[in-house]
Each structure stands twice: as structure tokens, then as C-alpha cells.
Amino acid sequence: MDHFNYLDGQLHAEQVPLSRIAAEVGTPVYVYSSATLTRHFLQFRQALDWTDHLICFAVKANSNLAVLKLLGDLGAGMDVVSGGEYARARAAGVPGGRIVFSGVGKTRAEMRQVIEGGIRQVNVESEPELEALSDVATTLGASVPVAVRVNPDVDARTHAKIATGKSENKFGIPIARAREVYALAAKLPGLQVVGIDMHIGSQLTDLEPYRQAYGKMADLCRTLRGDGHAIMRLDMGGGLGIPYRRDNAAPPLPIEYGQVIRETVGDLGCEIEIEPGRNIVGNAGILLSGVVFLKRGEGRDFLILDAAMNDLIRPAMYDAHHDIVPVTQRDVGALVSPVDVVGPVCETGDTFARGAELPALAAGELVAFRSAGAYGAVMASEYNSRPLVPEVLVAGDRYAVIRPRPSIEEMLARDVIPEWL
Ligand code: LLP
């Protein structure tokens, strides 16, 4: 459930008409709902209320400071994958003690940054990383809590580009080698082994891969404890999918996911960490766009929008589907006809949907891409020198621009022409 609904025939974000935001901020623009963000976060909290836990929002899904602050104020921790994300989480007021640092290629500079700034735990993905972290920590006279990311070799049954838990993926340590890697971690100075980490993929719509992976994690936890490691935390990763199509069977709910965690690892007495991104913010955001032209082609019509692949790359990159709806509601049974929905960028890949069944839309009308709050704005670029898409946060009948659209002058001012040219 989200808070983007039609009121008096006009699509609203909570109580704010999207047409008002379009008129005042311009399009394209991302619009987020605070009530939906809060609701989704509280669903995870409820799903884990049977145990000590920390919900670490995956900052990569949406890193706007206002979004991070809203979640941080609710008690969320953060899962970050770069020094930049760490700095964002801290700037949003989240203490280092609630931040976990993940990723396969952390640099020494990033390690130093998080150790000096304070970190709950570093999720380490390889032996060379363990050694580098130990080195940086000892130089700083610190002891860093670590979990090793273990690759359980299960098929997450999701899009190949976002599956991470198979042995052929670059992520984590093969589970078969986990004991030797933990032995190395335990003997390196400056590291304190505290847990096990896993993340098997994103947009999972089936709980079975989780059940398999977490079962393996439980076995590993017992083995490692037998080896003398004090495993106190289990980081279960993120990845729970969201409904992208209104008419499809909905993926499992956080409460059902929490139940799988309880059934697989609940008896180990560990603190549970999860790293959901998409499930919290995906359906809390839409991309609002205006129709530029309707172009009649040969055998197909093109709805040309002012949003493009640089604003929302998921359809071009993953063949992802986003429901596209008119902002002015149509009567039930209104005539629909197939159109290709495209952006103005000079590539055929700049296509949002082929043959989408949409009602007639005229130039100047508004449409909304649903489920665009996760991996939308964060993956946007200025390709074709299109200004970075702005973001707006709604709360009840108020809204605020939480990232303004840069002017063309600001964009040009970032480049430097060397004096010798
Ligand atoms: N934890 C780790 C270690 C991750 O790599 C990810 C996502 C998450 C948590 C959060 O997963 P989520 O709950 O959001 O599914 N750009 C792609 C998604 C890439 C996901 C990468 N890792 C997309 O637009 O679908």
C-alpha cells in the first residue's frame, strides 16, 4: 500500500496534488511520500519485533539526505557501500554505531574514514580486504567489529544483473571456505569478529531462496561458534521484492519474511540485522513527467515524455517494468490503446514501455511512473546534458524540494577549461 491515490479525479501524493508540484517545481521530478516511507519501515520493525534487531536501510536505493533523516529519526540504521554514502548517513544524523559498511572494493581511505568516524561493523568480502582492514585499524590503534560476507551459493531467482548469492557472482567468500577465513580474521590484529553477513540478491519475490540461504547461515553459525568465534550478530542482507505491477500477485510481505528469519536462525540468540532498500522506498516514490508530443508512427504511436533514461534507467538497464498512469483520472472503461512510451534521449534504448495500454494523452498532460522511489534518482545522470532530476518530499498537505534541479549555468560551471586551451 502507498499514499499515491486519486482524490477528486487527480493523482495526489498524500494530500498534495501532483499537478501542483508539476506547476511549481517543473517536470520531470521525483516525488516521495513520508507516510509510505514510515509505514514500510514500521512493517519491518513489526516483522522483527520478536528479537533484538537493527533495520539498516540500504542507502544505495535512495540516498537523499531528507529520506535518510526521516528513516534515521525513526531509529533506522544504514547499510552503506562507499565513503560517500557513509558521509550522507552521518550528515543525516545517523550515528556511526548504527551504520554497517558493505561492498567488495572498499579502499583504505574509506576504511580510515569509517574507523575514525565510528562504525558498527564492516562486512568484509575477501581475505585481502581483511588484511587491509587489519592494517588500517592497527595503524589507527582501533579494533573494528567485522562480519564476513558468506556466499551461500543459492539461486535467488531474480534478474541476473541483481542476483548476488551464486558462487559465480563476485560477492562474498564461498561458504565452503568460511571456516578458514574466520580463522584468519580471528588472528589478525585490530579486528573483532562479531557476526556473519549474507545478501543473496535484490527484488526477490519468493521466500524459498532466503529459507535455503538462512538455513546454511544457521549451520555455519553453530560451526563457527564450535571453532571458538563469538558470533553475536547475523546480517541477513536485503532484497525483498515489491509489487511493480498492480495486477500481479504481490510478493511476500515483510511479516512473512520475518517469520522465515525466525524459523531459520531465531533460536541462535543473535541480534538480527537486515538491509532492505527497495522494499522501504520503492513504492514510496513516483517519477512525475509531462507529455511533450504524441507522435504517430508507422503501425505504432509514440508517447514522448520529458523524462528519459537518464532520469530513470531501470527499464533500459534491466528491462524493468514501471506502471505508468495518467495524473488526471480516466473513467472506468475509458478507451485505451497501445503506445510506446519513450524519452527524448537520442537512443532507441530510451524506451520506458512498448505497447503500453494507455488512454489518449495530449501534450502538456502529466503521467506518473509508479514504484520509482528505489534506484531511480540515485541512478540518474545528466546524459544529453539534461539537468539532474530534482526530488520532492511530501508530508500530509506540505511538500519540500529536497534536491533542486540545477540550472544549466550551474551545470556548465562544474567544467573547467584549462588555461592552455
Ligand atoms: N545489501 C546489499 C549488500 C546489497 O548489495 C543490496 C542491493 C541491498 C542490501 C539492498 O537490496 P534491496 O533491498 O534494495 O533489494 N539497481 C538495481 C538494484 C541493485 C541492488 C544492489 N544491491 C535495480 O534498480 O533493480
PDB file of N, CA and C and ligand atoms in Angstrom, residues 58 60-61 79 81 102-103 125 149 161-162 164 171 197-199 201-204 237-241 244 275-279 314 318 374-375 379, ligand 1:
ATOM      1  N   ALA A  58      19.283   0.288   3.119  1.00  0.00           N
ATOM      2  CA  ALA A  58      20.332   0.250   2.086  1.00  0.00           C
ATOM      3  C   ALA A  58      20.345   1.594   1.363  1.00  0.00           C
ATOM      4  N   LYS A  60      22.009   2.824  -0.906  1.00  0.00           N
ATOM      5  CA  LYS A  60      22.128   2.863  -2.362  1.00  0.00           C
ATOM      6  C   LYS A  60      20.770   2.990  -3.049  1.00  0.00           C
ATOM      7  N   ALA A  61      19.701   2.565  -2.389  1.00  0.00           N
ATOM      8  CA  ALA A  61      18.385   2.619  -3.028  1.00  0.00           C
ATOM      9  C   ALA A  61      17.867   4.046  -3.150  1.00  0.00           C
ATOM     10  N   ASP A  79      22.914   0.839   5.820  1.00  0.00           N
ATOM     11  CA  ASP A  79      23.892  -0.010   5.154  1.00  0.00           C
ATOM     12  C   ASP A  79      24.509   0.836   4.048  1.00  0.00           C
ATOM     13  N   VAL A  81      27.808   1.594   1.174  1.00  0.00           N
ATOM     14  CA  VAL A  81      28.784   0.886   0.341  1.00  0.00           C
ATOM     15  C   VAL A  81      29.889   1.794  -0.198  1.00  0.00           C
ATOM     16  N   SER A 102      29.320  -2.153   3.761  1.00  0.00           N
ATOM     17  CA  SER A 102      29.373  -3.324   2.880  1.00  0.00           C
ATOM     18  C   SER A 102      30.099  -2.971   1.587  1.00  0.00           C
ATOM     19  N   GLY A 103      30.334  -3.980   0.747  1.00  0.00           N
ATOM     20  CA  GLY A 103      30.900  -3.725  -0.584  1.00  0.00           C
ATOM     21  C   GLY A 103      32.179  -4.494  -0.838  1.00  0.00           C
ATOM     22  N   GLU A 125      34.504  -8.872   2.518  1.00  0.00           N
ATOM     23  CA  GLU A 125      34.145  -9.790   1.427  1.00  0.00           C
ATOM     24  C   GLU A 125      35.302 -10.633   0.895  1.00  0.00           C
ATOM     25  N   ARG A 149      31.176 -11.611   4.826  1.00  0.00           N
ATOM     26  CA  ARG A 149      30.060 -11.917   3.937  1.00  0.00           C
ATOM     27  C   ARG A 149      30.300 -13.271   3.302  1.00  0.00           C
ATOM     28  N   LYS A 161      21.280  -9.545 -13.372  1.00  0.00           N
ATOM     29  CA  LYS A 161      22.155  -8.426 -13.007  1.00  0.00           C
ATOM     30  C   LYS A 161      22.057  -8.055 -11.535  1.00  0.00           C
ATOM     31  N   ILE A 162      21.060  -8.553 -10.832  1.00  0.00           N
ATOM     32  CA  ILE A 162      20.931  -8.184  -9.420  1.00  0.00           C
ATOM     33  C   ILE A 162      20.893  -9.403  -8.497  1.00  0.00           C
ATOM     34  N   THR A 164      23.112 -12.057  -6.414  1.00  0.00           N
ATOM     35  CA  THR A 164      24.472 -11.956  -5.869  1.00  0.00           C
ATOM     36  C   THR A 164      24.905 -13.194  -5.086  1.00  0.00           C
ATOM     37  N   PHE A 171      30.541 -11.680  -5.200  1.00  0.00           N
ATOM     38  CA  PHE A 171      30.311 -11.271  -3.818  1.00  0.00           C
ATOM     39  C   PHE A 171      30.645 -12.343  -2.781  1.00  0.00           C
ATOM     40  N   ASP A 197      27.565 -12.267   7.640  1.00  0.00           N
ATOM     41  CA  ASP A 197      26.776 -11.432   6.732  1.00  0.00           C
ATOM     42  C   ASP A 197      26.440 -12.216   5.472  1.00  0.00           C
ATOM     43  N   MET A 198      25.248 -11.969   4.940  1.00  0.00           N
ATOM     44  CA  MET A 198      24.826 -12.587   3.691  1.00  0.00           C
ATOM     45  C   MET A 198      23.918 -11.616   2.959  1.00  0.00           C
ATOM     46  N   HIS A 199      23.958 -11.624   1.643  1.00  0.00           N
ATOM     47  CA  HIS A 199      22.967 -10.888   0.846  1.00  0.00           C
ATOM     48  C   HIS A 199      22.904 -11.627  -0.479  1.00  0.00           C
ATOM     49  N   GLY A 201      20.633 -11.203  -3.182  1.00  0.00           N
ATOM     50  CA  GLY A 201      20.127 -10.582  -4.402  1.00  0.00           C
ATOM     51  C   GLY A 201      19.029  -9.596  -4.091  1.00  0.00           C
ATOM     52  N   SER A 202      18.506  -8.999  -5.143  1.00  0.00           N
ATOM     53  CA  SER A 202      17.530  -7.932  -4.989  1.00  0.00           C
ATOM     54  C   SER A 202      16.263  -8.297  -5.760  1.00  0.00           C
ATOM     55  N   GLN A 203      15.141  -7.692  -5.356  1.00  0.00           N
ATOM     56  CA  GLN A 203      13.835  -7.960  -5.968  1.00  0.00           C
ATOM     57  C   GLN A 203      13.507  -9.459  -5.939  1.00  0.00           C
ATOM     58  N   LEU A 204      13.683 -10.075  -4.758  1.00  0.00           N
ATOM     59  CA  LEU A 204      13.278 -11.472  -4.585  1.00  0.00           C
ATOM     60  C   LEU A 204      11.769 -11.510  -4.352  1.00  0.00           C
ATOM     61  N   GLY A 237      21.117  -9.291   5.082  1.00  0.00           N
ATOM     62  CA  GLY A 237      21.061  -8.620   3.784  1.00  0.00           C
ATOM     63  C   GLY A 237      19.706  -7.999   3.511  1.00  0.00           C
ATOM     64  N   GLY A 238      19.506  -7.639   2.257  1.00  0.00           N
ATOM     65  CA  GLY A 238      18.226  -7.021   1.871  1.00  0.00           C
ATOM     66  C   GLY A 238      17.581  -7.854   0.784  1.00  0.00           C
ATOM     67  N   GLY A 239      16.859  -7.183  -0.102  1.00  0.00           N
ATOM     68  CA  GLY A 239      16.420  -7.871  -1.315  1.00  0.00           C
ATOM     69  C   GLY A 239      14.951  -8.220  -1.443  1.00  0.00           C
ATOM     70  N   LEU A 240      14.175  -8.036  -0.376  1.00  0.00           N
ATOM     71  CA  LEU A 240      12.764  -8.424  -0.501  1.00  0.00           C
ATOM     72  C   LEU A 240      12.083  -7.573  -1.574  1.00  0.00           C
ATOM     73  N   GLY A 241      11.424  -8.241  -2.516  1.00  0.00           N
ATOM     74  CA  GLY A 241      10.863  -7.560  -3.688  1.00  0.00           C
ATOM     75  C   GLY A 241       9.597  -6.772  -3.380  1.00  0.00           C
ATOM     76  N   TYR A 244       5.666  -4.450  -8.639  1.00  0.00           N
ATOM     77  CA  TYR A 244       5.829  -3.408  -9.659  1.00  0.00           C
ATOM     78  C   TYR A 244       4.589  -3.308 -10.531  1.00  0.00           C
ATOM     79  N   GLU A 275      19.009  -5.433   5.722  1.00  0.00           N
ATOM     80  CA  GLU A 275      19.426  -4.276   4.900  1.00  0.00           C
ATOM     81  C   GLU A 275      18.427  -4.010   3.772  1.00  0.00           C
ATOM     82  N   PRO A 276      17.175  -3.773   4.068  1.00  0.00           N
ATOM     83  CA  PRO A 276      16.224  -3.538   2.976  1.00  0.00           C
ATOM     84  C   PRO A 276      16.387  -2.149   2.378  1.00  0.00           C
ATOM     85  N   GLY A 277      16.301  -2.049   1.075  1.00  0.00           N
ATOM     86  CA  GLY A 277      16.334  -0.758   0.404  1.00  0.00           C
ATOM     87  C   GLY A 277      15.033  -0.566  -0.350  1.00  0.00           C
ATOM     88  N   ARG A 278      14.906  -1.343  -1.424  1.00  0.00           N
ATOM     89  CA  ARG A 278      13.768  -1.207  -2.326  1.00  0.00           C
ATOM     90  C   ARG A 278      12.426  -1.322  -1.604  1.00  0.00           C
ATOM     91  N   ASN A 279      12.337  -2.271  -0.662  1.00  0.00           N
ATOM     92  CA  ASN A 279      11.036  -2.509  -0.033  1.00  0.00           C
ATOM     93  C   ASN A 279      10.569  -1.329   0.807  1.00  0.00           C
ATOM     94  N   ARG A 314      16.091   2.188 -15.073  1.00  0.00           N
ATOM     95  CA  ARG A 314      15.762   0.781 -14.838  1.00  0.00           C
ATOM     96  C   ARG A 314      15.152   0.076 -16.052  1.00  0.00           C
ATOM     97  N   TYR A 318      17.488  -2.960 -17.048  1.00  0.00           N
ATOM     98  CA  TYR A 318      17.052  -4.294 -16.585  1.00  0.00           C
ATOM     99  C   TYR A 318      15.758  -4.748 -17.262  1.00  0.00           C
ATOM    100  N   ALA A 374      12.957   3.695  -5.452  1.00  0.00           N
ATOM    101  CA  ALA A 374      14.235   2.997  -5.222  1.00  0.00           C
ATOM    102  C   ALA A 374      14.988   2.865  -6.530  1.00  0.00           C
ATOM    103  N   TYR A 375      16.287   3.136  -6.505  1.00  0.00           N
ATOM    104  CA  TYR A 375      17.141   3.002  -7.685  1.00  0.00           C
ATOM    105  C   TYR A 375      16.619   3.853  -8.843  1.00  0.00           C
ATOM    106  N   MET A 379      20.270   6.616  -9.503  1.00  0.00           N
ATOM    107  CA  MET A 379      20.936   6.138 -10.719  1.00  0.00           C
ATOM    108  C   MET A 379      20.799   7.143 -11.868  1.00  0.00           C
TER     109      MET A 379
HETATM  110  N1  LLP B   1      22.562  -5.093   0.914  1.00  0.00           N
HETATM  111  C1  LLP B   1      23.478  -5.302  -0.061  1.00  0.00           C
HETATM  112  C2  LLP B   1      24.792  -5.819   0.310  1.00  0.00           C
HETATM  113  C3  LLP B   1      23.149  -5.026  -1.404  1.00  0.00           C
HETATM  114  O1  LLP B   1      24.038  -5.236  -2.354  1.00  0.00           O
HETATM  115  C4  LLP B   1      21.855  -4.530  -1.723  1.00  0.00           C
HETATM  116  C5  LLP B   1      21.486  -4.199  -3.098  1.00  0.00           C
HETATM  117  C6  LLP B   1      20.950  -4.309  -0.663  1.00  0.00           C
HETATM  118  C7  LLP B   1      21.329  -4.605   0.635  1.00  0.00           C
HETATM  119  C8  LLP B   1      19.568  -3.750  -0.885  1.00  0.00           C
HETATM  120  O2  LLP B   1      18.781  -4.562  -1.685  1.00  0.00           O
HETATM  121  P1  LLP B   1      17.215  -4.198  -1.858  1.00  0.00           P
HETATM  122  O3  LLP B   1      16.527  -4.444  -0.523  1.00  0.00           O
HETATM  123  O4  LLP B   1      17.106  -2.789  -2.267  1.00  0.00           O
HETATM  124  O5  LLP B   1      16.754  -5.128  -2.917  1.00  0.00           O
HETATM  125  N2  LLP B   1      19.851  -1.100  -9.253  1.00  0.00           N
HETATM  126  C9  LLP B   1      19.122  -2.350  -9.154  1.00  0.00           C
HETATM  127  C10 LLP B   1      19.224  -2.958  -7.776  1.00  0.00           C
HETATM  128  C11 LLP B   1      20.634  -3.212  -7.302  1.00  0.00           C
HETATM  129  C12 LLP B   1      20.714  -3.804  -5.916  1.00  0.00           C
HETATM  130  C13 LLP B   1      22.112  -3.922  -5.442  1.00  0.00           C
HETATM  131  N3  LLP B   1      22.277  -4.353  -4.089  1.00  0.00           N
HETATM  132  C14 LLP B   1      17.668  -2.103  -9.561  1.00  0.00           C
HETATM  133  O6  LLP B   1      17.329  -0.995  -9.958  1.00  0.00           O
HETATM  134  O7  LLP B   1      16.867  -3.026  -9.544  1.00  0.00           O
END
